[in-house]
Amino acid sequence: MTRTTRSSYADPMPRGEESGAPGREGGCTRDAHHGLSAHEVVLLLESDADRGLSEEEAARRLELFGPNVLPSAVGASLLRRVLRQFHHPLIYVLLVASAITAALGEYVDSAVIFGVVLVNAVVGFVQESKAEAALEGLRAMVRTTATVVRGGRRRQVPSSDLVPGDLVLVEAGEKVPADVRLLREAELRVDESALTGESVPVPKDEVVLDARTPVADRRNMLHSGTLVTAGQGAGITVATGTETELGQIHRLVGAAQTLATPLTVKLAAFSKVLTVVILALAAVTFAIGVVRGQGAVQTFTAAVALAVGAIPEGLPAAVTITLAIGVARMARRRAVIRRMPAVETLGSTTVICSDKTGTLTENQMTVRAVWTPDGAFDVTGSGYDPDGVLHDAAGAVVTAEADRALWWCLLAGAGCNDAVLVRKDGRWDLLGDPTEGAMRVVADKGGLDEADVAERCPRIEVIPFSSGRQYMATLHRDPGTGDHLVLAKGATERILALCAGQMACDGSVRPLDPAAVLTAAEHLAAGGLRVLATAALPSADPDTFTEDHLPGTLVLTGLQAMLDPPRPAATAAVSACHSAGITVKMITGDHAATASAIAGRIGLLTSPGPREGDVLTGVDLTALPDREYPDAVDRARVFARVSPEQKLRLVQALQERGQVVAMTGDGVNDAPALRQANIGVAMGRGGTEVAKDAADMVLTDDDFATIEAAVEEGRGVFDNLTKFIVWTLPTNMGEGLVILVAILLGATLPILPTQILWINMTTAVALGLMLAFEPKETGIMTRPPRDPARPLLTGALAVRILLVSALLVAGAWWLFTWERDTGATLPEARTAAVNLFVTVEAFYLFSCRSLTRSAWHLGLLSNRWIIGGILAQTAGQLALTYLPAMNHLFHTAPISGPAWLRILALAVLVSVVVAIDKRLRHHLM
Ligand code: ATP
């Protein structure tokens, strides 16, 4: 049942009152919009096939039907999420231990163990919810818009504002914003894999279908969440939000965004194996104890202590949280992570392949020079403000009338153009492509204003620009004479191929001189200017306006050269990448000369200086023999006139050479390369939805410097993960070993299971987690990328973990024995041992703040979270030691001042040993 089944949209029923409508599962229903003609659907939805809904009606329907969004919390139910917290092997061990302890009559211990399980579940639940909320927030950062026609006017609205009845326009690269019945289309193809699993894009048309046609075959419907890969279409929205097909699926399965990365998966597997090993060890220990006749209850308690102590229970949660914090930090720096593994991969990136226009440059174009076969002109002014003039070679101010070729060149630039300039708050703003905006502005400066152009030559047909085609052409009809006229603009080589002649200053047509045109273009491009050629055909045959017929028919009118300044932060970011051992390569559709000039300006060719083979064009790439391809690609730093299709092979070749590749892209055709890259990076502003969908990371500001920032954050996240592991493992090993030794020696346990639980749970939250907030280390971008094959723990770190574990075991035994020998009671001696473990961990936490440098270097107070955590832990230890209730629960007892001094002295000793080890091994990290 859907809300869209109602017969009247003008007078709909209030929310929640609809009933009795046939279900969608039945197939043949009143809401089977695919079974109705386009006209019937328009009538049913009380809309208009040309003018759409009025703004007022759209607002009314929005109020009535609610926004076009899918509820985010539809994931797992609350109960399931709570229950999931208990679904860990460790928790099973604890629950069994709690039950057996209760059966043995140790009710207090049993309750404490159970209490710890509960606390753990609560902490896990809260942390997981927070991490999920953070991810949810990220999704909202990449907002999608939809193009609608309302009241006869085309406009962009947030997708969430769409309502049933809205006339929606879609084109290649966009995501379908709601369920739409097609009214008209042109070569429309849609990737419906999100809905049907079918990965090959399906063609769409507006024919009426049998009402029983299953969703996957509804050719006349566009479904929310699917991606338009080619063509254009217009249709009426028939369902929004949860009422869409996607909404129905979403409701069934929930959109589970996981926090999993290769590392978390590996760690989870590692934890499972570890648990089994530890349980086996505990069982053997139990058996040895019983065989030795140590008493079943006592030995069982010891075995439980061993299991509980040795399993690193805080590890999975800490890893997830560290990753989530990293993702949030990246989002603050405008890099939105769409797939979690990217966080890890970023730290290992060795090559960044970046687009030029808009990523390394500002994408704010200003035409600076115009060349015609008989003249050359400078243009003054900057930005989209039409204040400025044209000068001829002698420096005199001229208008378009000075040279017929100039007039036609400006007309072609402005007429073959979809950009619109609007004046807003005293400033000129651009709607559309900056290249086209610049061509409109220069026409205006030359005396051809926008209204003039539109009036003189209304457009009839268009061959749209695409990165593959590299030109755009339009067919117009002069209302005065009735003559047809073709205008074209694009990459110089492409336009030359369309031309048979070139225009002289008096308007006459001369034979084409491609060499002269190319030399002029090369000369302009060498200054870093983006050069487009223009062409025209003053009286054309409209029937021959096709891609196949156009070549060799037009007249070249001139060249327009525009400045697109490098982004201010790009140079610094490129240099930071170089120091970090990351190669930056530019991949652009632009001319080789323009690309190299810009690359030179941002320092892309400076380290290690310009070399032979630095610049390759798309043509060079095609000509390269397979054998030489990977080497040449690995060596080159600028790829010019590359079509999006060539990017995929580039990525593969680099990967073959062992590189970890981040690749940017924004168009539909970039999607395969983005998927293939180790990190696909899409542009949040300029990119298509298809590219964003294929990407692992979206830059909300389209800026190259943001990629560099994300790499830096990625390295920081990995460091913090390593720090946590290096910090937590010695505690677990130490605790496990203390118990093991006690059992093997047949000695009294220096620490009890409940005390071990206390240590593990409190320190993981109050101490270990604070490492996730550790700021990035200085020099993080001066070391080489991490080899993805390198294990998380290097030999040196493993040795450090063993060293600290051994010190903990020795220290705890020595202290426990000393206390007992000097007259302390058993609870007192155990309390001292527990406090020793926690104090050593707190001291060791400082050491773990940096993997290579000493704690003093970082400044003791530079991570306030750690100070807060240590204060909280201290309060907890004092409560555990001195509060009678805690003494009762955890079998502890107040200890003396001298005992504390011994604890502190031991902790200092451990810190000194670790500091020496760090210094000795500094060069090994
Ligand atoms: P990048 O890939 O770095 O973003 P780019 O923007 O130059 O570079 P494309 O958009 O593929 O890459 O453009 C390739 C070429 O097509 C440009 O160098 C230009 O000559 C031409 N071109 C760009 N925009 C248009 C347009 N709107 N109309 C006609 N031709 C264009």
Short mmCIF file of C-alpha atoms in Angstrom, two decimals, residues 3-396:
data_model
loop_
_atom_site.label_atom_id
_atom_site.label_comp_id
_atom_site.label_asym_id
_atom_site.label_seq_id
_atom_site.Cartn_x
_atom_site.Cartn_y
_atom_site.Cartn_z
CA ARG A 3 0.27 6.88 -0.41
CA THR A 4 0.51 7.41 -4.10
CA THR A 5 -2.43 5.08 -4.70
CA ARG A 6 -4.88 7.82 -3.85
CA SER A 7 -6.97 9.09 -6.68
CA SER A 8 -6.78 12.73 -5.72
CA TYR A 9 -3.66 14.70 -4.95
CA ALA A 10 -5.50 17.95 -4.70
CA ASP A 11 -7.57 16.73 -1.79
CA PRO A 12 -5.67 13.89 -0.23
CA MET A 13 -6.59 12.07 2.91
CA PRO A 14 -4.74 13.04 6.03
CA ARG A 15 -1.69 10.95 6.87
CA GLY A 16 -2.30 7.50 8.24
CA GLU A 17 -5.96 7.29 7.25
CA GLU A 18 -5.56 5.65 3.92
CA SER A 19 -6.67 2.05 3.81
CA GLY A 20 -8.01 -0.57 1.56
CA ALA A 21 -5.75 0.20 -1.36
CA PRO A 22 -4.54 -2.91 -3.11
CA GLY A 23 -1.08 -4.05 -2.04
CA ARG A 24 1.92 -3.52 -4.30
CA GLU A 25 2.84 -7.20 -4.06
CA GLY A 26 -0.23 -8.06 -6.11
CA GLY A 27 1.34 -6.46 -9.17
CA CYS A 28 -1.80 -5.30 -10.95
CA THR A 29 -2.80 -2.40 -8.74
CA ARG A 30 -4.03 1.10 -9.06
CA ASP A 31 -0.53 2.28 -8.22
CA ALA A 32 1.00 0.41 -11.10
CA HIS A 33 2.09 3.63 -12.78
CA HIS A 34 4.07 1.69 -15.33
CA GLY A 35 0.80 0.22 -16.58
CA LEU A 36 -0.69 3.64 -17.32
CA SER A 37 0.08 5.98 -20.17
CA ALA A 38 2.22 9.01 -19.41
CA HIS A 39 -0.86 11.19 -19.86
CA GLU A 40 -2.87 9.15 -17.37
CA VAL A 41 -0.09 9.34 -14.80
CA VAL A 42 0.09 13.12 -15.16
CA LEU A 43 -3.67 13.33 -14.67
CA LEU A 44 -3.65 10.94 -11.74
CA LEU A 45 -0.99 12.94 -9.97
CA GLU A 46 -2.68 16.21 -10.89
CA SER A 47 0.49 17.60 -12.36
CA ASP A 48 1.51 19.08 -15.70
CA ALA A 49 3.80 17.39 -18.22
CA ASP A 50 5.47 20.70 -19.17
CA ARG A 51 5.07 23.09 -16.27
CA GLY A 52 5.20 20.63 -13.35
CA LEU A 53 3.59 21.56 -10.06
CA SER A 54 3.31 25.12 -8.84
CA GLU A 55 5.61 26.10 -5.97
CA GLU A 56 2.63 26.44 -3.62
CA GLU A 57 1.28 23.01 -4.51
CA ALA A 58 4.75 21.47 -4.07
CA ALA A 59 5.04 23.10 -0.64
CA ARG A 60 1.58 21.81 0.31
CA ARG A 61 2.43 18.27 -0.76
CA LEU A 62 5.74 18.40 1.07
CA GLU A 63 3.84 19.28 4.23
CA LEU A 64 1.45 16.42 3.59
CA PHE A 65 3.76 13.62 2.46
CA GLY A 66 6.86 14.60 4.36
CA PRO A 67 10.40 14.88 3.03
CA ASN A 68 11.81 12.51 0.43
CA VAL A 69 14.25 10.75 2.73
CA LEU A 70 14.75 7.29 4.11
CA PRO A 71 14.75 7.10 7.89
CA SER A 72 18.33 6.55 8.95
CA ALA A 73 17.69 4.53 12.07
CA VAL A 74 15.92 1.76 10.24
CA GLY A 75 19.03 -0.40 10.81
CA ALA A 76 19.01 -3.09 13.43
CA SER A 77 16.33 -2.72 16.10
CA LEU A 78 17.30 -1.42 19.52
CA LEU A 79 16.88 -4.83 21.12
CA ARG A 80 19.06 -6.50 18.50
CA ARG A 81 21.74 -3.90 18.93
CA VAL A 82 21.70 -4.44 22.71
CA LEU A 83 21.78 -8.22 22.32
CA ARG A 84 24.64 -7.96 19.85
CA GLN A 85 26.79 -6.61 22.67
CA PHE A 86 26.60 -10.02 24.36
CA HIS A 87 27.55 -11.89 21.23
CA HIS A 88 31.28 -12.22 21.88
CA PRO A 89 33.21 -15.34 22.84
CA LEU A 90 34.63 -13.53 25.86
CA ILE A 91 31.20 -12.64 27.12
CA TYR A 92 30.17 -16.29 26.86
CA VAL A 93 33.19 -17.21 28.96
CA LEU A 94 32.25 -14.61 31.54
CA LEU A 95 28.60 -15.63 31.63
CA VAL A 96 29.54 -19.28 32.14
CA ALA A 97 32.04 -18.23 34.80
CA SER A 98 29.37 -16.15 36.51
CA ALA A 99 26.89 -19.06 36.48
CA ILE A 100 29.41 -21.59 37.82
CA THR A 101 30.63 -19.17 40.48
CA ALA A 102 27.02 -18.72 41.58
CA ALA A 103 26.53 -22.48 41.61
CA LEU A 104 29.56 -22.74 43.87
CA GLY A 105 27.88 -20.35 46.27
CA GLU A 106 30.18 -17.39 45.58
CA TYR A 107 27.30 -15.00 45.02
CA VAL A 108 29.24 -11.79 45.36
CA ASP A 109 31.84 -12.84 42.80
CA SER A 110 29.14 -14.10 40.51
CA ALA A 111 27.31 -10.76 40.75
CA VAL A 112 30.51 -8.79 40.15
CA ILE A 113 31.32 -10.81 37.02
CA PHE A 114 27.78 -10.37 35.76
CA GLY A 115 27.89 -6.67 36.60
CA VAL A 116 31.05 -6.29 34.56
CA VAL A 117 29.39 -8.02 31.62
CA LEU A 118 26.51 -5.56 31.86
CA VAL A 119 28.76 -2.52 32.13
CA ASN A 120 30.75 -3.78 29.15
CA ALA A 121 27.55 -4.15 27.13
CA VAL A 122 26.40 -0.64 28.02
CA VAL A 123 29.77 0.91 27.17
CA GLY A 124 29.89 -1.07 23.90
CA PHE A 125 26.37 -0.04 22.99
CA VAL A 126 26.96 3.64 23.67
CA GLN A 127 30.22 3.66 21.75
CA GLU A 128 28.79 1.80 18.81
CA SER A 129 25.81 4.15 18.65
CA LYS A 130 28.11 7.15 18.73
CA ALA A 131 30.28 5.78 15.94
CA GLU A 132 27.21 5.00 13.87
CA ALA A 133 25.79 8.46 14.46
CA ALA A 134 29.08 9.94 13.27
CA LEU A 135 28.88 7.93 10.07
CA GLU A 136 25.27 8.90 9.61
CA GLY A 137 26.31 12.55 9.91
CA LEU A 138 28.91 12.01 7.21
CA ARG A 139 26.31 10.77 4.80
CA ALA A 140 24.33 13.94 5.33
CA MET A 141 27.37 16.00 4.39
CA VAL A 142 27.21 14.84 0.81
CA ARG A 143 23.83 16.32 -0.05
CA THR A 144 22.12 15.52 -3.28
CA THR A 145 19.99 17.86 -5.30
CA ALA A 146 17.40 17.21 -7.97
CA THR A 147 16.42 19.22 -11.03
CA VAL A 148 12.68 19.91 -11.20
CA VAL A 149 10.35 22.03 -13.24
CA ARG A 150 7.97 23.99 -11.04
CA GLY A 151 5.53 26.53 -12.39
CA GLY A 152 7.23 26.14 -15.79
CA ARG A 153 10.67 27.07 -14.42
CA ARG A 154 13.58 24.72 -14.17
CA ARG A 155 15.37 24.75 -10.81
CA GLN A 156 17.53 22.79 -8.44
CA VAL A 157 16.02 21.67 -5.14
CA PRO A 158 17.39 19.43 -2.37
CA SER A 159 16.31 15.86 -3.19
CA SER A 160 14.55 15.76 0.15
CA ASP A 161 12.07 18.41 -1.10
CA LEU A 162 10.69 16.29 -3.94
CA VAL A 163 6.99 15.46 -3.76
CA PRO A 164 4.68 13.15 -5.73
CA GLY A 165 3.65 14.98 -8.89
CA ASP A 166 6.95 16.83 -9.30
CA LEU A 167 8.24 16.99 -12.85
CA VAL A 168 11.84 15.76 -12.54
CA LEU A 169 14.68 16.06 -15.07
CA VAL A 170 17.60 13.65 -14.94
CA GLU A 171 20.76 13.32 -16.96
CA ALA A 172 23.89 11.23 -17.14
CA GLY A 173 25.81 11.18 -13.90
CA GLU A 174 22.87 11.82 -11.61
CA LYS A 175 21.21 9.63 -9.04
CA VAL A 176 17.46 9.18 -9.56
CA PRO A 177 16.00 11.08 -6.60
CA ALA A 178 12.60 9.33 -6.29
CA ASP A 179 10.42 6.83 -8.15
CA VAL A 180 9.58 8.49 -11.45
CA ARG A 181 7.30 7.56 -14.37
CA LEU A 182 9.12 8.59 -17.55
CA LEU A 183 7.40 11.07 -19.88
CA ARG A 184 10.22 11.58 -22.37
CA GLU A 185 13.81 10.46 -22.74
CA ALA A 186 16.83 10.65 -25.01
CA GLU A 187 19.14 7.64 -25.06
CA LEU A 188 18.53 7.14 -21.37
CA ARG A 189 20.38 4.31 -19.64
CA VAL A 190 20.24 3.55 -15.96
CA ASP A 191 22.38 1.41 -13.68
CA GLU A 192 19.81 -0.31 -11.46
CA SER A 193 22.24 -2.57 -9.62
CA ALA A 194 21.36 -0.93 -6.30
CA LEU A 195 17.83 -2.24 -6.71
CA THR A 196 17.94 -5.30 -8.95
CA GLY A 197 21.57 -6.44 -8.75
CA GLU A 198 21.80 -6.15 -12.53
CA SER A 199 25.10 -4.42 -13.16
CA VAL A 200 24.68 -3.69 -16.89
CA PRO A 201 22.90 -0.34 -17.41
CA VAL A 202 19.41 -0.84 -18.80
CA PRO A 203 17.82 1.30 -21.54
CA LYS A 204 14.65 3.19 -20.63
CA ASP A 205 11.69 4.45 -22.65
CA GLU A 206 8.20 5.76 -22.02
CA VAL A 207 6.06 2.94 -23.50
CA VAL A 208 3.08 1.64 -21.51
CA LEU A 209 3.81 -1.75 -19.92
CA ASP A 210 1.69 -4.59 -18.68
CA ALA A 211 0.73 -3.77 -15.09
CA ARG A 212 2.15 -7.13 -13.95
CA THR A 213 5.67 -6.32 -15.17
CA PRO A 214 8.13 -6.98 -12.36
CA VAL A 215 10.23 -4.10 -11.01
CA ALA A 216 13.41 -5.15 -12.81
CA ASP A 217 11.66 -4.93 -16.20
CA ARG A 218 9.77 -1.65 -15.75
CA ARG A 219 11.45 0.19 -18.58
CA ASN A 220 9.26 3.25 -18.24
CA MET A 221 10.04 3.79 -14.56
CA LEU A 222 13.10 5.31 -12.93
CA HIS A 223 13.70 4.10 -9.42
CA SER A 224 15.07 6.09 -6.53
CA GLY A 225 18.75 5.44 -5.78
CA THR A 226 19.61 4.09 -9.23
CA LEU A 227 22.20 5.89 -11.35
CA VAL A 228 21.76 7.50 -14.75
CA THR A 229 24.76 6.44 -16.84
CA ALA A 230 23.79 8.00 -20.18
CA GLY A 231 21.27 10.28 -21.84
CA GLN A 232 18.55 12.49 -20.42
CA GLY A 233 14.99 12.05 -19.28
CA ALA A 234 11.97 13.77 -17.77
CA GLY A 235 9.22 12.22 -15.72
CA ILE A 236 6.64 12.61 -13.00
CA THR A 237 7.50 11.63 -9.44
CA VAL A 238 5.10 8.91 -8.33
CA ALA A 239 6.56 7.92 -4.98
CA THR A 240 8.97 9.48 -2.51
CA GLY A 241 10.84 8.47 0.67
CA THR A 242 9.89 5.12 2.15
CA GLU A 243 7.17 4.66 -0.47
CA THR A 244 9.76 4.16 -3.22
CA GLU A 245 10.94 0.71 -4.23
CA LEU A 246 14.26 1.47 -2.56
CA GLY A 247 12.39 2.58 0.56
CA GLN A 248 10.60 -0.77 0.67
CA ILE A 249 13.87 -2.68 0.52
CA HIS A 250 15.47 -0.34 3.02
CA ARG A 251 12.62 -1.02 5.38
CA LEU A 252 13.16 -4.76 5.06
CA VAL A 253 16.90 -5.03 5.43
CA GLY A 254 18.00 -1.70 6.82
CA ALA A 255 20.99 0.14 5.46
CA ALA A 256 23.73 -1.29 7.59
CA GLN A 257 26.83 0.82 7.23
CA THR A 258 29.56 -1.25 8.77
CA LEU A 259 32.63 0.02 10.49
CA ALA A 260 34.67 -2.91 9.22
CA THR A 261 38.07 -2.47 7.59
CA PRO A 262 40.63 -5.13 6.64
CA LEU A 263 42.34 -4.47 9.94
CA THR A 264 39.21 -4.83 12.09
CA VAL A 265 38.36 -8.04 10.27
CA LYS A 266 41.88 -9.36 10.89
CA LEU A 267 41.77 -8.29 14.52
CA ALA A 268 38.38 -9.90 15.04
CA ALA A 269 39.75 -13.15 13.59
CA PHE A 270 42.87 -12.80 15.73
CA SER A 271 40.76 -12.24 18.86
CA LYS A 272 38.75 -15.38 18.13
CA VAL A 273 41.84 -17.54 17.71
CA LEU A 274 43.35 -15.99 20.81
CA THR A 275 40.20 -16.73 22.80
CA VAL A 276 40.28 -20.38 21.77
CA VAL A 277 43.97 -20.67 22.62
CA ILE A 278 43.48 -19.00 25.97
CA LEU A 279 40.48 -21.17 26.80
CA ALA A 280 42.51 -24.26 25.95
CA LEU A 281 45.33 -22.98 28.13
CA ALA A 282 42.87 -22.32 30.94
CA ALA A 283 41.47 -25.85 30.59
CA VAL A 284 44.98 -27.34 30.73
CA THR A 285 45.78 -25.21 33.74
CA PHE A 286 42.59 -26.39 35.42
CA ALA A 287 43.50 -30.01 34.66
CA ILE A 288 47.05 -29.58 36.04
CA GLY A 289 45.70 -27.96 39.18
CA VAL A 290 43.16 -30.73 39.79
CA VAL A 291 45.70 -33.48 39.09
CA ARG A 292 47.99 -31.86 41.62
CA GLY A 293 45.11 -31.94 44.05
CA GLN A 294 44.81 -28.18 44.47
CA GLY A 295 41.03 -28.19 44.89
CA ALA A 296 38.53 -27.86 42.07
CA VAL A 297 37.02 -24.56 43.17
CA GLN A 298 40.33 -22.80 43.62
CA THR A 299 41.73 -24.11 40.35
CA PHE A 300 38.58 -23.23 38.46
CA THR A 301 38.76 -19.71 39.79
CA ALA A 302 42.35 -19.53 38.65
CA ALA A 303 41.50 -20.82 35.18
CA VAL A 304 38.75 -18.22 34.84
CA ALA A 305 41.19 -15.53 35.95
CA LEU A 306 43.63 -16.66 33.32
CA ALA A 307 41.02 -16.54 30.57
CA VAL A 308 39.60 -13.21 31.63
CA GLY A 309 42.99 -11.61 32.08
CA ALA A 310 44.60 -12.78 28.89
CA ILE A 311 41.81 -11.93 26.44
CA PRO A 312 42.19 -8.34 25.17
CA GLU A 313 38.51 -7.48 25.47
CA GLY A 314 38.92 -3.76 24.88
CA LEU A 315 40.65 -4.26 21.54
CA PRO A 316 37.76 -4.44 19.00
CA ALA A 317 35.93 -1.51 20.58
CA ALA A 318 39.06 0.61 20.73
CA VAL A 319 39.89 -0.09 17.10
CA THR A 320 36.38 0.85 15.98
CA ILE A 321 36.40 4.01 18.01
CA THR A 322 39.85 5.06 16.81
CA LEU A 323 38.66 4.59 13.23
CA ALA A 324 35.46 6.52 13.89
CA ILE A 325 37.40 9.40 15.45
CA GLY A 326 39.73 9.39 12.44
CA VAL A 327 36.77 9.55 10.08
CA ALA A 328 35.31 12.48 12.01
CA ARG A 329 38.66 14.29 11.89
CA MET A 330 38.85 13.78 8.14
CA ALA A 331 35.32 15.10 7.71
CA ARG A 332 36.35 18.22 9.58
CA ARG A 333 39.07 18.64 6.99
CA ARG A 334 36.45 18.18 4.26
CA ALA A 335 37.23 14.62 3.22
CA VAL A 336 34.16 12.44 3.67
CA ILE A 337 34.92 8.73 3.91
CA ARG A 338 32.31 6.59 2.20
CA ARG A 339 33.94 3.22 2.77
CA MET A 340 35.79 2.53 5.99
CA PRO A 341 38.75 0.59 4.54
CA ALA A 342 39.81 3.85 2.90
CA VAL A 343 40.85 5.21 6.31
CA GLU A 344 43.49 2.53 6.53
CA THR A 345 44.52 2.57 2.88
CA LEU A 346 45.09 6.34 2.97
CA GLY A 347 48.12 5.85 5.20
CA SER A 348 49.65 3.51 2.62
CA THR A 349 48.99 5.61 -0.48
CA THR A 350 52.07 5.90 -2.70
CA VAL A 351 50.61 7.67 -5.75
CA ILE A 352 47.90 10.31 -6.03
CA CYS A 353 46.50 10.78 -9.54
CA SER A 354 44.68 14.08 -9.59
CA ASP A 355 42.53 15.90 -12.10
CA LYS A 356 43.78 19.33 -12.98
CA THR A 357 40.77 21.54 -13.55
CA GLY A 358 39.04 22.36 -10.30
CA THR A 359 41.23 20.15 -8.11
CA LEU A 360 44.73 21.50 -8.65
CA THR A 361 43.35 24.72 -10.14
CA GLU A 362 40.52 26.98 -9.03
CA ASN A 363 38.24 26.31 -12.01
CA GLN A 364 37.57 30.02 -12.27
CA MET A 365 38.20 30.80 -15.88
CA THR A 366 38.88 34.17 -17.46
CA VAL A 367 39.60 34.52 -21.17
CA ARG A 368 42.87 36.42 -21.45
CA ALA A 369 43.56 36.22 -25.16
CA VAL A 370 41.71 35.61 -28.41
CA TRP A 371 43.47 34.56 -31.59
CA THR A 372 41.97 34.69 -35.07
CA PRO A 373 43.62 33.67 -38.34
CA ASP A 374 44.37 37.35 -39.03
CA GLY A 375 44.67 38.87 -35.58
CA ALA A 376 45.55 38.53 -31.91
CA PHE A 377 43.71 40.24 -29.05
CA ASP A 378 44.32 40.70 -25.34
CA VAL A 379 41.43 40.78 -22.91
CA THR A 380 41.36 42.78 -19.66
CA GLY A 381 39.28 42.23 -16.51
CA SER A 382 38.95 39.16 -14.34
CA GLY A 383 36.27 36.77 -13.09
CA TYR A 384 32.73 36.76 -14.43
CA ASP A 385 32.33 40.51 -14.25
CA PRO A 386 31.90 41.79 -17.83
CA ASP A 387 33.97 44.90 -17.06
CA GLY A 388 36.90 44.69 -19.43
CA VAL A 389 37.86 45.27 -23.04
CA LEU A 390 39.67 43.72 -25.98
CA HIS A 391 42.91 45.23 -27.28
CA ASP A 392 44.37 44.51 -30.69
CA ALA A 393 48.07 43.92 -31.31
CA ALA A 394 48.67 47.68 -31.46
CA GLY A 395 47.07 48.15 -28.04
CA ALA A 396 43.91 49.86 -29.34
#
